[in-house]
Amino acid sequence: MASSTKHTSGDTLQRRGLMFILSSPSGAGKTTISRMLLSRDPQISLSVSATTRPMRPGEQDGVHYHFVQQAEFERMVDADEFYEWATVFGHSYGTPKAQIRAGLKEARDFLFDIDWQGTQQLYQKDQQDVVRVFILPPSIDELRRRLTERATDPADVIQARMERARAEISHWDGYDYVVVNDDVETCYDQVCEILHAERRKRARQTGLIGFVRELMKD
Ligand code: 5GP
């Protein structure tokens, strides 16, 4: 039986983890879907970035970020320890490779809540482990409604948010999957279908070679 061979763990074959990227324009529901995935699926966890910005109240080192000094961050850049890194509002942020590489070997999946530029960088570094999912709003009217957070926001502020959202949407074709978020539970189910199917990809099922070899024995 499959579960009794050394190539399996529990009732599934051994597999390699994956890097699951969720991107969307703000207002499309990416943060909600990310939270649902993290709270409902124990195999996936959020990738924890390193940053040089000061810790905010309520944040924990190693949970929200790895908080490091500028000199340490520069050492990590020089030692090629990041998948990607960027300077945002005067502080440095980067995705450390070591924790992710170790996790992938142990069938742990990592969620990345990043924009299209971060997605491109990550994909260039590691195509076989990356799965790119883009979430779209159901209509432009609904997006406008979601971006009109306060009724008192001036029209030009709302307009600027809409422009930013449109710019992000223009990168939809750089993703493997695109999901329309009309209803949050339906969207979540569709994102889960993608995640579950990707976990089952032959190339990720590292236990298959040995398992099939056993099947083919006399
Ligand atoms: P905050 O300081 O508010 O947590 O994040 C500021 C910005 O940095 C956000 O836009 C966030 O997406 C971005 N950011 C956080 N971690 C990383 C990372 O590892 N790489 C890149 N490129 N951006 C990041």
Tab-separated table of C-alpha atoms and ligand atoms in Angstrom:
chain	number	residue	atom	x	y	z
A	1	MET	CA	0.000	0.000	0.000
A	2	ALA	CA	1.207	3.502	-0.784
A	3	SER	CA	1.175	4.626	2.830
A	4	SER	CA	3.409	1.754	3.939
A	5	THR	CA	6.389	2.565	1.699
A	6	LYS	CA	9.257	4.816	2.695
A	7	HIS	CA	8.338	7.231	-0.107
A	8	THR	CA	5.177	8.391	1.556
A	9	SER	CA	4.275	10.481	4.548
A	10	GLY	CA	0.840	9.723	5.990
A	11	ASP	CA	-1.388	8.786	3.065
A	12	THR	CA	0.312	11.063	0.539
A	13	LEU	CA	3.534	10.850	-1.404
A	14	GLN	CA	6.462	12.934	-0.283
A	15	ARG	CA	6.490	16.238	-2.102
A	16	ARG	CA	8.384	19.477	-2.428
A	17	GLY	CA	6.753	22.673	-1.147
A	18	LEU	CA	5.897	25.641	-3.344
A	19	MET	CA	6.023	29.427	-3.316
A	20	PHE	CA	2.458	30.639	-3.728
A	21	ILE	CA	2.223	34.241	-4.870
A	22	LEU	CA	-1.015	36.193	-4.523
A	23	SER	CA	-1.144	39.606	-6.196
A	24	SER	CA	-3.993	41.976	-6.933
A	25	PRO	CA	-4.810	45.644	-7.127
A	26	SER	CA	-5.781	46.957	-3.690
A	27	GLY	CA	-9.513	46.539	-3.240
A	28	ALA	CA	-9.664	43.132	-4.959
A	29	GLY	CA	-9.594	41.172	-1.704
A	30	LYS	CA	-6.088	39.686	-1.671
A	31	THR	CA	-5.505	40.389	2.020
A	32	THR	CA	-8.768	38.666	3.007
A	33	ILE	CA	-7.977	35.606	0.867
A	34	SER	CA	-4.419	35.464	2.254
A	35	ARG	CA	-5.710	35.518	5.842
A	36	MET	CA	-8.234	32.782	5.083
A	37	LEU	CA	-5.535	30.558	3.568
A	38	LEU	CA	-3.131	31.087	6.457
A	39	SER	CA	-5.749	30.367	9.105
A	40	ARG	CA	-7.331	27.340	7.372
A	41	ASP	CA	-4.394	25.528	5.765
A	42	PRO	CA	-1.662	24.399	8.167
A	43	GLN	CA	0.779	23.497	5.371
A	44	ILE	CA	1.179	27.085	4.180
A	45	SER	CA	2.796	29.949	6.066
A	46	LEU	CA	3.611	33.542	5.277
A	47	SER	CA	7.102	34.259	4.012
A	48	VAL	CA	8.772	36.465	6.651
A	49	SER	CA	10.869	39.256	5.108
A	50	ALA	CA	13.908	40.961	6.595
A	51	THR	CA	13.660	44.737	7.028
A	52	THR	CA	15.700	47.637	8.349
A	53	ARG	CA	12.672	49.650	9.419
A	54	PRO	CA	11.992	49.997	13.154
A	55	MET	CA	9.537	47.599	14.769
A	56	ARG	CA	6.024	49.000	15.220
A	57	PRO	CA	3.940	48.463	18.363
A	58	GLY	CA	2.359	45.018	18.286
A	59	GLU	CA	4.951	43.568	15.889
A	60	GLN	CA	7.199	40.661	16.812
A	61	ASP	CA	10.670	39.917	15.509
A	62	GLY	CA	10.610	36.720	13.427
A	63	VAL	CA	6.808	36.802	13.078
A	64	HIS	CA	5.991	39.966	11.130
A	65	TYR	CA	9.546	40.616	9.949
A	66	HIS	CA	13.125	39.788	10.809
A	67	PHE	CA	14.235	43.203	12.032
A	68	VAL	CA	17.900	43.783	11.161
A	69	GLN	CA	20.394	46.667	11.188
A	70	GLN	CA	21.367	48.296	7.887
A	71	ALA	CA	24.905	46.802	8.063
A	72	GLU	CA	23.477	43.291	8.489
A	73	PHE	CA	21.061	43.846	5.602
A	74	GLU	CA	23.946	44.973	3.373
A	75	ARG	CA	25.974	41.926	4.378
A	76	MET	CA	23.010	39.713	3.365
A	77	VAL	CA	22.744	41.488	-0.011
A	78	ASP	CA	26.491	41.020	-0.643
A	79	ALA	CA	26.276	37.354	0.356
A	80	ASP	CA	23.346	36.835	-2.085
A	81	GLU	CA	21.067	35.744	0.753
A	82	PHE	CA	17.882	37.292	-0.707
A	83	TYR	CA	15.575	36.080	-3.462
A	84	GLU	CA	14.729	39.715	-4.041
A	85	TRP	CA	15.033	42.969	-2.139
A	86	ALA	CA	13.846	46.556	-2.497
A	87	THR	CA	13.944	49.929	-0.802
A	88	VAL	CA	10.473	51.152	0.160
A	89	PHE	CA	9.925	54.543	1.860
A	90	GLY	CA	13.630	54.733	2.761
A	91	HIS	CA	13.866	51.278	4.379
A	92	SER	CA	15.201	48.036	2.947
A	93	TYR	CA	13.080	44.880	2.646
A	94	GLY	CA	14.096	41.465	1.342
A	95	THR	CA	12.988	37.850	1.100
A	96	PRO	CA	15.639	35.621	2.709
A	97	LYS	CA	16.405	32.447	0.762
A	98	ALA	CA	17.606	30.144	3.531
A	99	GLN	CA	14.357	29.695	5.488
A	100	ILE	CA	12.367	29.141	2.295
A	101	ARG	CA	14.786	26.648	0.745
A	102	ALA	CA	14.812	24.590	3.935
A	103	GLY	CA	10.997	24.708	4.179
A	104	LEU	CA	10.421	23.702	0.559
A	105	LYS	CA	12.436	20.526	1.110
A	106	GLU	CA	10.128	19.660	4.011
A	107	ALA	CA	6.903	20.109	1.965
A	108	ARG	CA	6.148	23.499	3.502
A	109	ASP	CA	4.448	26.024	1.257
A	110	PHE	CA	5.039	29.773	1.484
A	111	LEU	CA	2.545	32.507	0.758
A	112	PHE	CA	3.777	35.764	-0.782
A	113	ASP	CA	1.519	38.803	-0.712
A	114	ILE	CA	3.564	40.866	-3.203
A	115	ASP	CA	3.120	43.074	-6.261
A	116	TRP	CA	3.937	42.278	-9.879
A	117	GLN	CA	7.535	43.524	-9.626
A	118	GLY	CA	8.334	41.284	-6.660
A	119	THR	CA	6.593	38.448	-8.506
A	120	GLN	CA	8.813	38.893	-11.558
A	121	GLN	CA	11.966	38.896	-9.454
A	122	LEU	CA	10.955	35.801	-7.543
A	123	TYR	CA	9.961	33.988	-10.719
A	124	GLN	CA	13.298	34.793	-12.357
A	125	LYS	CA	15.128	33.290	-9.377
A	126	ASP	CA	13.114	30.101	-9.001
A	127	GLN	CA	10.618	29.244	-11.748
A	128	GLN	CA	9.916	25.670	-10.772
A	129	ASP	CA	8.833	26.416	-7.196
A	130	VAL	CA	6.764	29.528	-7.941
A	131	VAL	CA	2.986	29.572	-8.584
A	132	ARG	CA	1.605	32.999	-9.551
A	133	VAL	CA	-2.038	33.882	-8.869
A	134	PHE	CA	-3.662	37.223	-9.672
A	135	ILE	CA	-6.989	38.308	-8.161
A	136	LEU	CA	-9.259	40.677	-10.079
A	137	PRO	CA	-12.268	42.650	-8.846
A	138	PRO	CA	-15.613	41.711	-10.470
A	139	SER	CA	-16.136	45.110	-12.093
A	140	ILE	CA	-14.719	48.615	-12.192
A	141	ASP	CA	-17.770	49.944	-10.331
A	142	GLU	CA	-17.259	47.443	-7.532
A	143	LEU	CA	-13.547	48.316	-7.351
A	144	ARG	CA	-14.426	52.016	-7.070
A	145	ARG	CA	-16.909	51.190	-4.333
A	146	ARG	CA	-14.261	49.212	-2.410
A	147	LEU	CA	-11.661	51.963	-2.835
A	148	THR	CA	-14.021	54.659	-1.606
A	149	GLU	CA	-13.173	53.823	1.990
A	150	ARG	CA	-14.532	56.983	3.525
A	151	ALA	CA	-17.404	58.912	2.032
A	152	THR	CA	-15.431	62.102	2.800
A	153	ASP	CA	-12.388	61.200	0.653
A	154	PRO	CA	-11.837	63.908	-1.960
A	155	ALA	CA	-12.507	62.901	-5.565
A	156	ASP	CA	-8.817	63.278	-6.559
A	157	VAL	CA	-7.690	60.853	-3.802
A	158	ILE	CA	-10.174	58.236	-5.031
A	159	GLN	CA	-9.112	58.923	-8.605
A	160	ALA	CA	-5.433	58.375	-7.686
A	161	ARG	CA	-6.325	55.020	-6.042
A	162	MET	CA	-8.229	53.998	-9.168
A	163	GLU	CA	-5.256	54.895	-11.388
A	164	ARG	CA	-2.934	52.821	-9.213
A	165	ALA	CA	-5.349	49.886	-9.335
A	166	ARG	CA	-5.598	50.122	-13.132
A	167	ALA	CA	-1.787	50.165	-13.413
A	168	GLU	CA	-1.603	46.973	-11.319
A	169	ILE	CA	-4.366	45.269	-13.321
A	170	SER	CA	-2.368	45.864	-16.517
A	171	HIS	CA	0.104	43.183	-15.325
A	172	TRP	CA	-2.533	40.423	-15.160
A	173	ASP	CA	-0.920	38.436	-17.978
A	174	GLY	CA	2.298	37.869	-16.034
A	175	TYR	CA	0.498	35.292	-13.854
A	176	ASP	CA	-0.217	31.565	-14.182
A	177	TYR	CA	-3.789	31.885	-12.858
A	178	VAL	CA	-6.313	34.707	-12.694
A	179	VAL	CA	-9.306	34.542	-10.335
A	180	VAL	CA	-12.205	37.014	-10.237
A	181	ASN	CA	-13.289	37.865	-6.699
A	182	ASP	CA	-17.048	38.305	-6.949
A	183	ASP	CA	-17.842	36.362	-3.803
A	184	VAL	CA	-15.067	35.904	-1.230
A	185	GLU	CA	-15.831	32.251	-0.315
A	186	THR	CA	-16.055	31.256	-3.997
A	187	CYS	CA	-12.807	33.071	-4.727
A	188	TYR	CA	-11.156	31.353	-1.748
A	189	ASP	CA	-12.357	27.937	-3.002
A	190	GLN	CA	-10.897	28.644	-6.439
A	191	VAL	CA	-7.559	29.712	-4.961
A	192	CYS	CA	-7.551	26.483	-2.908
A	193	GLU	CA	-8.224	24.403	-6.024
A	194	ILE	CA	-5.150	25.937	-7.624
A	195	LEU	CA	-3.023	25.317	-4.538
A	196	HIS	CA	-4.169	21.695	-4.204
A	197	ALA	CA	-3.626	20.901	-7.885
A	198	GLU	CA	-0.185	22.508	-7.860
A	199	ARG	CA	0.797	20.420	-4.852
A	200	ARG	CA	-0.042	17.324	-6.897
A	201	LYS	CA	2.133	18.239	-9.891
A	202	ARG	CA	4.351	15.353	-10.872
A	203	ALA	CA	7.543	17.391	-10.565
A	204	ARG	CA	6.669	18.272	-6.938
A	205	GLN	CA	5.863	14.693	-5.926
A	206	THR	CA	9.410	13.805	-4.990
A	207	GLY	CA	8.301	10.448	-3.587
A	208	LEU	CA	6.990	9.282	-6.968
A	209	ILE	CA	10.201	7.895	-8.429
A	210	GLY	CA	10.761	5.467	-5.591
A	211	PHE	CA	7.078	4.681	-5.304
A	212	VAL	CA	6.740	3.786	-8.985
A	213	ARG	CA	9.980	1.788	-8.832
A	214	GLU	CA	8.427	-0.320	-6.063
A	215	LEU	CA	5.232	-0.760	-8.108
A	216	MET	CA	7.219	-2.072	-11.031
A	217	LYS	CA	9.158	-4.666	-9.025
A	218	ASP	CA	8.358	-8.318	-9.728
B	1	5GP	P1	5.506	47.921	5.867
B	1	5GP	O1	6.753	48.608	6.352
B	1	5GP	O2	4.311	48.837	5.925
B	1	5GP	O3	5.284	46.605	6.559
B	1	5GP	O4	5.728	47.564	4.318
B	1	5GP	C1	6.049	48.584	3.422
B	1	5GP	C2	6.120	47.996	2.033
B	1	5GP	O5	7.210	47.079	1.896
B	1	5GP	C3	4.877	47.234	1.589
B	1	5GP	O6	4.485	47.726	0.306
B	1	5GP	C4	5.337	45.814	1.475
B	1	5GP	O7	4.640	45.098	0.458
B	1	5GP	C5	6.798	45.979	1.116
B	1	5GP	N1	7.574	44.786	1.457
B	1	5GP	C6	7.516	44.066	2.597
B	1	5GP	N2	8.362	43.018	2.549
B	1	5GP	C7	8.968	43.060	1.337
B	1	5GP	C8	9.933	42.218	0.681
B	1	5GP	O8	10.437	41.221	1.205
B	1	5GP	N3	10.301	42.583	-0.562
B	1	5GP	C9	9.787	43.679	-1.182
B	1	5GP	N4	10.185	43.928	-2.427
B	1	5GP	N5	8.868	44.491	-0.604
B	1	5GP	C10	8.468	44.190	0.647
